[in-house]
Amino acid sequence: MVKAKKKFGQNFLIDSQIIKLIVDEIKFSDTNKYLEIGPGMGALTSELQKKTKNLDLIEIDPDMIKILRAKINDNTQIFEGDVLGFDDNFFEGYNVVLGNLPYYIATEIIFRFITISNVNTLYFMVQKEVADRLVGKMGTKENSILTNLVGFNFRTEKCFDIKPESFDPAPKVTSSFIKLTRHKDYVNEITYADFKRIIKESFKFKRKNLKNNLKNILNLNDFENLEILPTNRAEDLSIEDFIKITKYMISNA
Ligand code: SAM
């Protein structure tokens, strides 16, 4: 077996039960184009190819690409490089993006797809801690910038956890398989850019309350009009509360 490279976040899936669970979770359709990020030695890729002819790959490590070339069939193209270096036009060619992500850039990869409107479903393996923040409930510390910015665009679902021994080398943390499905519930109400501004400001200082974090945007009277307690912290608010604040900010600008 090839030695795993830490700098590329390489933890290879070796558990066939988990690979089956993942493939069973993915909805396959002939009209979709699928893109796998970080296929590594192809543990998932081989199984995905049994389900779709429309699969391409992005991999950064030339050693992995050599191994992949010997394994994959002709329908699949391999793009070599850093996934974060590809432009929007490239990604717009796909509808479903999936992969066992390199954990050192997992959240950056998720954020990368927020504004790629053609990509409607993401299936990723990430650290459990990231998955828990993605599905973070109002009033808990997991309710975070990640919860709200991703939640504005995607319905988030944690499908199942995966123990470290399912990988070689075993990572230090438990992993989770997540599914994100694009929705359009809010995009006609406000822009993502305005919403993002409110989220960034609200969560700016974790220990401070909304009155402090939003002092340049809302005064006490505004909080009263909005029927939101100024002594709440950002984590106490729902996504609908943040939508309400964003709309209020725009109409009073
Ligand atoms: N999918 C394989 C598996 O499950 O066995 C490997 C998963 S491993 C956690 C992450 C993979 O992402 C590695 O193959 C690594 O080389 C690749 N990778 C790391 N950084 C990357 C980047 N910036 N862009 C594209 N691929 C990357």
PDB file of N, CA and C in Angstrom, residues 26-75:
ATOM      1  N   ILE A  26     -26.583   7.555  -1.807  1.00  0.00           N
ATOM      2  CA  ILE A  26     -26.540   8.481  -2.953  1.00  0.00           C
ATOM      3  C   ILE A  26     -27.628   8.145  -3.978  1.00  0.00           C
ATOM      4  N   LYS A  27     -28.332   9.205  -4.411  1.00  0.00           N
ATOM      5  CA  LYS A  27     -29.369   9.015  -5.429  1.00  0.00           C
ATOM      6  C   LYS A  27     -28.706   9.131  -6.795  1.00  0.00           C
ATOM      7  N   PHE A  28     -28.835   8.105  -7.621  1.00  0.00           N
ATOM      8  CA  PHE A  28     -28.216   8.145  -8.946  1.00  0.00           C
ATOM      9  C   PHE A  28     -29.281   8.374 -10.018  1.00  0.00           C
ATOM     10  N   SER A  29     -28.923   9.239 -10.962  1.00  0.00           N
ATOM     11  CA  SER A  29     -29.837   9.493 -12.076  1.00  0.00           C
ATOM     12  C   SER A  29     -28.979   9.714 -13.322  1.00  0.00           C
ATOM     13  N   ASP A  30     -29.479   9.219 -14.463  1.00  0.00           N
ATOM     14  CA  ASP A  30     -28.699   9.323 -15.712  1.00  0.00           C
ATOM     15  C   ASP A  30     -28.502  10.765 -16.143  1.00  0.00           C
ATOM     16  N   THR A  31     -29.370  11.665 -15.666  1.00  0.00           N
ATOM     17  CA  THR A  31     -29.272  13.057 -16.113  1.00  0.00           C
ATOM     18  C   THR A  31     -28.298  13.867 -15.251  1.00  0.00           C
ATOM     19  N   ASN A  32     -27.855  13.317 -14.149  1.00  0.00           N
ATOM     20  CA  ASN A  32     -26.917  14.045 -13.280  1.00  0.00           C
ATOM     21  C   ASN A  32     -25.471  13.839 -13.695  1.00  0.00           C
ATOM     22  N   LYS A  33     -24.654  14.883 -13.461  1.00  0.00           N
ATOM     23  CA  LYS A  33     -23.194  14.731 -13.619  1.00  0.00           C
ATOM     24  C   LYS A  33     -22.572  14.772 -12.233  1.00  0.00           C
ATOM     25  N   TYR A  34     -21.756  13.788 -11.939  1.00  0.00           N
ATOM     26  CA  TYR A  34     -21.198  13.604 -10.594  1.00  0.00           C
ATOM     27  C   TYR A  34     -19.703  13.950 -10.591  1.00  0.00           C
ATOM     28  N   LEU A  35     -19.276  14.588  -9.512  1.00  0.00           N
ATOM     29  CA  LEU A  35     -17.858  14.939  -9.361  1.00  0.00           C
ATOM     30  C   LEU A  35     -17.386  14.454  -7.998  1.00  0.00           C
ATOM     31  N   GLU A  36     -16.333  13.624  -7.987  1.00  0.00           N
ATOM     32  CA  GLU A  36     -15.779  13.178  -6.700  1.00  0.00           C
ATOM     33  C   GLU A  36     -14.518  13.973  -6.393  1.00  0.00           C
ATOM     34  N   ILE A  37     -14.459  14.512  -5.176  1.00  0.00           N
ATOM     35  CA  ILE A  37     -13.277  15.257  -4.727  1.00  0.00           C
ATOM     36  C   ILE A  37     -12.394  14.316  -3.910  1.00  0.00           C
ATOM     37  N   GLY A  38     -11.114  14.275  -4.249  1.00  0.00           N
ATOM     38  CA  GLY A  38     -10.161  13.468  -3.476  1.00  0.00           C
ATOM     39  C   GLY A  38     -10.442  11.981  -3.523  1.00  0.00           C
ATOM     40  N   PRO A  39     -10.442  11.385  -4.727  1.00  0.00           N
ATOM     41  CA  PRO A  39     -10.734   9.946  -4.828  1.00  0.00           C
ATOM     42  C   PRO A  39      -9.648   9.050  -4.237  1.00  0.00           C
ATOM     43  N   GLY A  40      -8.438   9.603  -4.034  1.00  0.00           N
ATOM     44  CA  GLY A  40      -7.349   8.798  -3.459  1.00  0.00           C
ATOM     45  C   GLY A  40      -7.053   7.603  -4.335  1.00  0.00           C
ATOM     46  N   MET A  41      -7.098   6.409  -3.711  1.00  0.00           N
ATOM     47  CA  MET A  41      -6.812   5.191  -4.493  1.00  0.00           C
ATOM     48  C   MET A  41      -8.082   4.578  -5.079  1.00  0.00           C
ATOM     49  N   GLY A  42      -9.189   5.297  -4.929  1.00  0.00           N
ATOM     50  CA  GLY A  42     -10.405   4.869  -5.627  1.00  0.00           C
ATOM     51  C   GLY A  42     -11.342   3.961  -4.840  1.00  0.00           C
ATOM     52  N   ALA A  43     -11.221   3.955  -3.517  1.00  0.00           N
ATOM     53  CA  ALA A  43     -12.072   3.079  -2.704  1.00  0.00           C
ATOM     54  C   ALA A  43     -13.555   3.310  -2.995  1.00  0.00           C
ATOM     55  N   LEU A  44     -13.936   4.577  -3.080  1.00  0.00           N
ATOM     56  CA  LEU A  44     -15.337   4.910  -3.382  1.00  0.00           C
ATOM     57  C   LEU A  44     -15.582   4.886  -4.890  1.00  0.00           C
ATOM     58  N   THR A  45     -14.580   5.377  -5.618  1.00  0.00           N
ATOM     59  CA  THR A  45     -14.719   5.570  -7.067  1.00  0.00           C
ATOM     60  C   THR A  45     -15.174   4.297  -7.786  1.00  0.00           C
ATOM     61  N   SER A  46     -14.540   3.185  -7.449  1.00  0.00           N
ATOM     62  CA  SER A  46     -14.877   1.929  -8.132  1.00  0.00           C
ATOM     63  C   SER A  46     -16.352   1.599  -7.942  1.00  0.00           C
ATOM     64  N   GLU A  47     -16.862   1.814  -6.742  1.00  0.00           N
ATOM     65  CA  GLU A  47     -18.279   1.512  -6.468  1.00  0.00           C
ATOM     66  C   GLU A  47     -19.196   2.522  -7.151  1.00  0.00           C
ATOM     67  N   LEU A  48     -18.756   3.780  -7.191  1.00  0.00           N
ATOM     68  CA  LEU A  48     -19.577   4.811  -7.850  1.00  0.00           C
ATOM     69  C   LEU A  48     -19.699   4.516  -9.346  1.00  0.00           C
ATOM     70  N   GLN A  49     -18.599   4.026  -9.907  1.00  0.00           N
ATOM     71  CA  GLN A  49     -18.615   3.742 -11.353  1.00  0.00           C
ATOM     72  C   GLN A  49     -19.573   2.617 -11.713  1.00  0.00           C
ATOM     73  N   LYS A  50     -19.914   1.791 -10.737  1.00  0.00           N
ATOM     74  CA  LYS A  50     -20.902   0.730 -11.012  1.00  0.00           C
ATOM     75  C   LYS A  50     -22.315   1.314 -11.123  1.00  0.00           C
ATOM     76  N   LYS A  51     -22.469   2.555 -10.597  1.00  0.00           N
ATOM     77  CA  LYS A  51     -23.804   3.161 -10.541  1.00  0.00           C
ATOM     78  C   LYS A  51     -24.021   4.261 -11.569  1.00  0.00           C
ATOM     79  N   THR A  52     -22.930   4.871 -12.045  1.00  0.00           N
ATOM     80  CA  THR A  52     -23.082   5.972 -13.010  1.00  0.00           C
ATOM     81  C   THR A  52     -21.935   6.013 -14.021  1.00  0.00           C
ATOM     82  N   LYS A  53     -22.309   6.452 -15.231  1.00  0.00           N
ATOM     83  CA  LYS A  53     -21.281   6.646 -16.273  1.00  0.00           C
ATOM     84  C   LYS A  53     -20.829   8.098 -16.275  1.00  0.00           C
ATOM     85  N   ASN A  54     -21.511   8.937 -15.482  1.00  0.00           N
ATOM     86  CA  ASN A  54     -21.237  10.377 -15.511  1.00  0.00           C
ATOM     87  C   ASN A  54     -20.443  10.835 -14.293  1.00  0.00           C
ATOM     88  N   LEU A  55     -19.279  10.262 -14.116  1.00  0.00           N
ATOM     89  CA  LEU A  55     -18.471  10.600 -12.928  1.00  0.00           C
ATOM     90  C   LEU A  55     -17.106  11.122 -13.354  1.00  0.00           C
ATOM     91  N   ASP A  56     -16.721  12.295 -12.817  1.00  0.00           N
ATOM     92  CA  ASP A  56     -15.363  12.807 -12.992  1.00  0.00           C
ATOM     93  C   ASP A  56     -14.715  12.973 -11.620  1.00  0.00           C
ATOM     94  N   LEU A  57     -13.390  13.188 -11.634  1.00  0.00           N
ATOM     95  CA  LEU A  57     -12.633  13.214 -10.380  1.00  0.00           C
ATOM     96  C   LEU A  57     -11.690  14.412 -10.327  1.00  0.00           C
ATOM     97  N   ILE A  58     -11.487  14.949  -9.111  1.00  0.00           N
ATOM     98  CA  ILE A  58     -10.422  15.942  -8.886  1.00  0.00           C
ATOM     99  C   ILE A  58      -9.511  15.385  -7.806  1.00  0.00           C
ATOM    100  N   GLU A  59      -8.232  15.292  -8.115  1.00  0.00           N
ATOM    101  CA  GLU A  59      -7.272  14.776  -7.122  1.00  0.00           C
ATOM    102  C   GLU A  59      -5.988  15.597  -7.212  1.00  0.00           C
ATOM    103  N   ILE A  60      -5.427  15.911  -6.050  1.00  0.00           N
ATOM    104  CA  ILE A  60      -4.233  16.769  -6.014  1.00  0.00           C
ATOM    105  C   ILE A  60      -2.922  15.966  -6.087  1.00  0.00           C
ATOM    106  N   ASP A  61      -2.963  14.721  -5.656  1.00  0.00           N
ATOM    107  CA  ASP A  61      -1.721  13.956  -5.478  1.00  0.00           C
ATOM    108  C   ASP A  61      -1.400  13.122  -6.735  1.00  0.00           C
ATOM    109  N   PRO A  62      -0.310  13.457  -7.431  1.00  0.00           N
ATOM    110  CA  PRO A  62       0.038  12.722  -8.658  1.00  0.00           C
ATOM    111  C   PRO A  62       0.226  11.219  -8.414  1.00  0.00           C
ATOM    112  N   ASP A  63       0.679  10.836  -7.223  1.00  0.00           N
ATOM    113  CA  ASP A  63       0.851   9.400  -6.939  1.00  0.00           C
ATOM    114  C   ASP A  63      -0.495   8.670  -6.943  1.00  0.00           C
ATOM    115  N   MET A  64      -1.528   9.364  -6.430  1.00  0.00           N
ATOM    116  CA  MET A  64      -2.878   8.773  -6.422  1.00  0.00           C
ATOM    117  C   MET A  64      -3.400   8.677  -7.856  1.00  0.00           C
ATOM    118  N   ILE A  65      -3.084   9.697  -8.634  1.00  0.00           N
ATOM    119  CA  ILE A  65      -3.594   9.731 -10.019  1.00  0.00           C
ATOM    120  C   ILE A  65      -3.047   8.555 -10.829  1.00  0.00           C
ATOM    121  N   LYS A  66      -1.788   8.218 -10.587  1.00  0.00           N
ATOM    122  CA  LYS A  66      -1.189   7.059 -11.278  1.00  0.00           C
ATOM    123  C   LYS A  66      -1.973   5.792 -10.955  1.00  0.00           C
ATOM    124  N   ILE A  67      -2.301   5.633  -9.676  1.00  0.00           N
ATOM    125  CA  ILE A  67      -3.037   4.441  -9.244  1.00  0.00           C
ATOM    126  C   ILE A  67      -4.445   4.447  -9.841  1.00  0.00           C
ATOM    127  N   LEU A  68      -5.062   5.633  -9.814  1.00  0.00           N
ATOM    128  CA  LEU A  68      -6.438   5.749 -10.318  1.00  0.00           C
ATOM    129  C   LEU A  68      -6.520   5.409 -11.807  1.00  0.00           C
ATOM    130  N   ARG A  69      -5.540   5.893 -12.564  1.00  0.00           N
ATOM    131  CA  ARG A  69      -5.580   5.690 -14.020  1.00  0.00           C
ATOM    132  C   ARG A  69      -5.665   4.203 -14.371  1.00  0.00           C
ATOM    133  N   ALA A  70      -5.010   3.386 -13.573  1.00  0.00           N
ATOM    134  CA  ALA A  70      -5.015   1.949 -13.842  1.00  0.00           C
ATOM    135  C   ALA A  70      -6.351   1.310 -13.458  1.00  0.00           C
ATOM    136  N   LYS A  71      -7.149   2.029 -12.682  1.00  0.00           N
ATOM    137  CA  LYS A  71      -8.376   1.432 -12.133  1.00  0.00           C
ATOM    138  C   LYS A  71      -9.656   1.856 -12.825  1.00  0.00           C
ATOM    139  N   ILE A  72      -9.686   3.131 -13.239  1.00  0.00           N
ATOM    140  CA  ILE A  72     -10.986   3.679 -13.636  1.00  0.00           C
ATOM    141  C   ILE A  72     -11.305   3.374 -15.102  1.00  0.00           C
ATOM    142  N   ASN A  73     -12.579   3.456 -15.452  1.00  0.00           N
ATOM    143  CA  ASN A  73     -12.941   3.201 -16.856  1.00  0.00           C
ATOM    144  C   ASN A  73     -12.975   4.499 -17.667  1.00  0.00           C
ATOM    145  N   ASP A  74     -13.153   4.348 -18.986  1.00  0.00           N
ATOM    146  CA  ASP A  74     -12.963   5.457 -19.929  1.00  0.00           C
ATOM    147  C   ASP A  74     -13.925   6.633 -19.762  1.00  0.00           C
ATOM    148  N   ASN A  75     -15.080   6.381 -19.168  1.00  0.00           N
ATOM    149  CA  ASN A  75     -16.062   7.469 -19.044  1.00  0.00           C
ATOM    150  C   ASN A  75     -15.607   8.564 -18.091  1.00  0.00           C
TER     151      ASN A  75
END
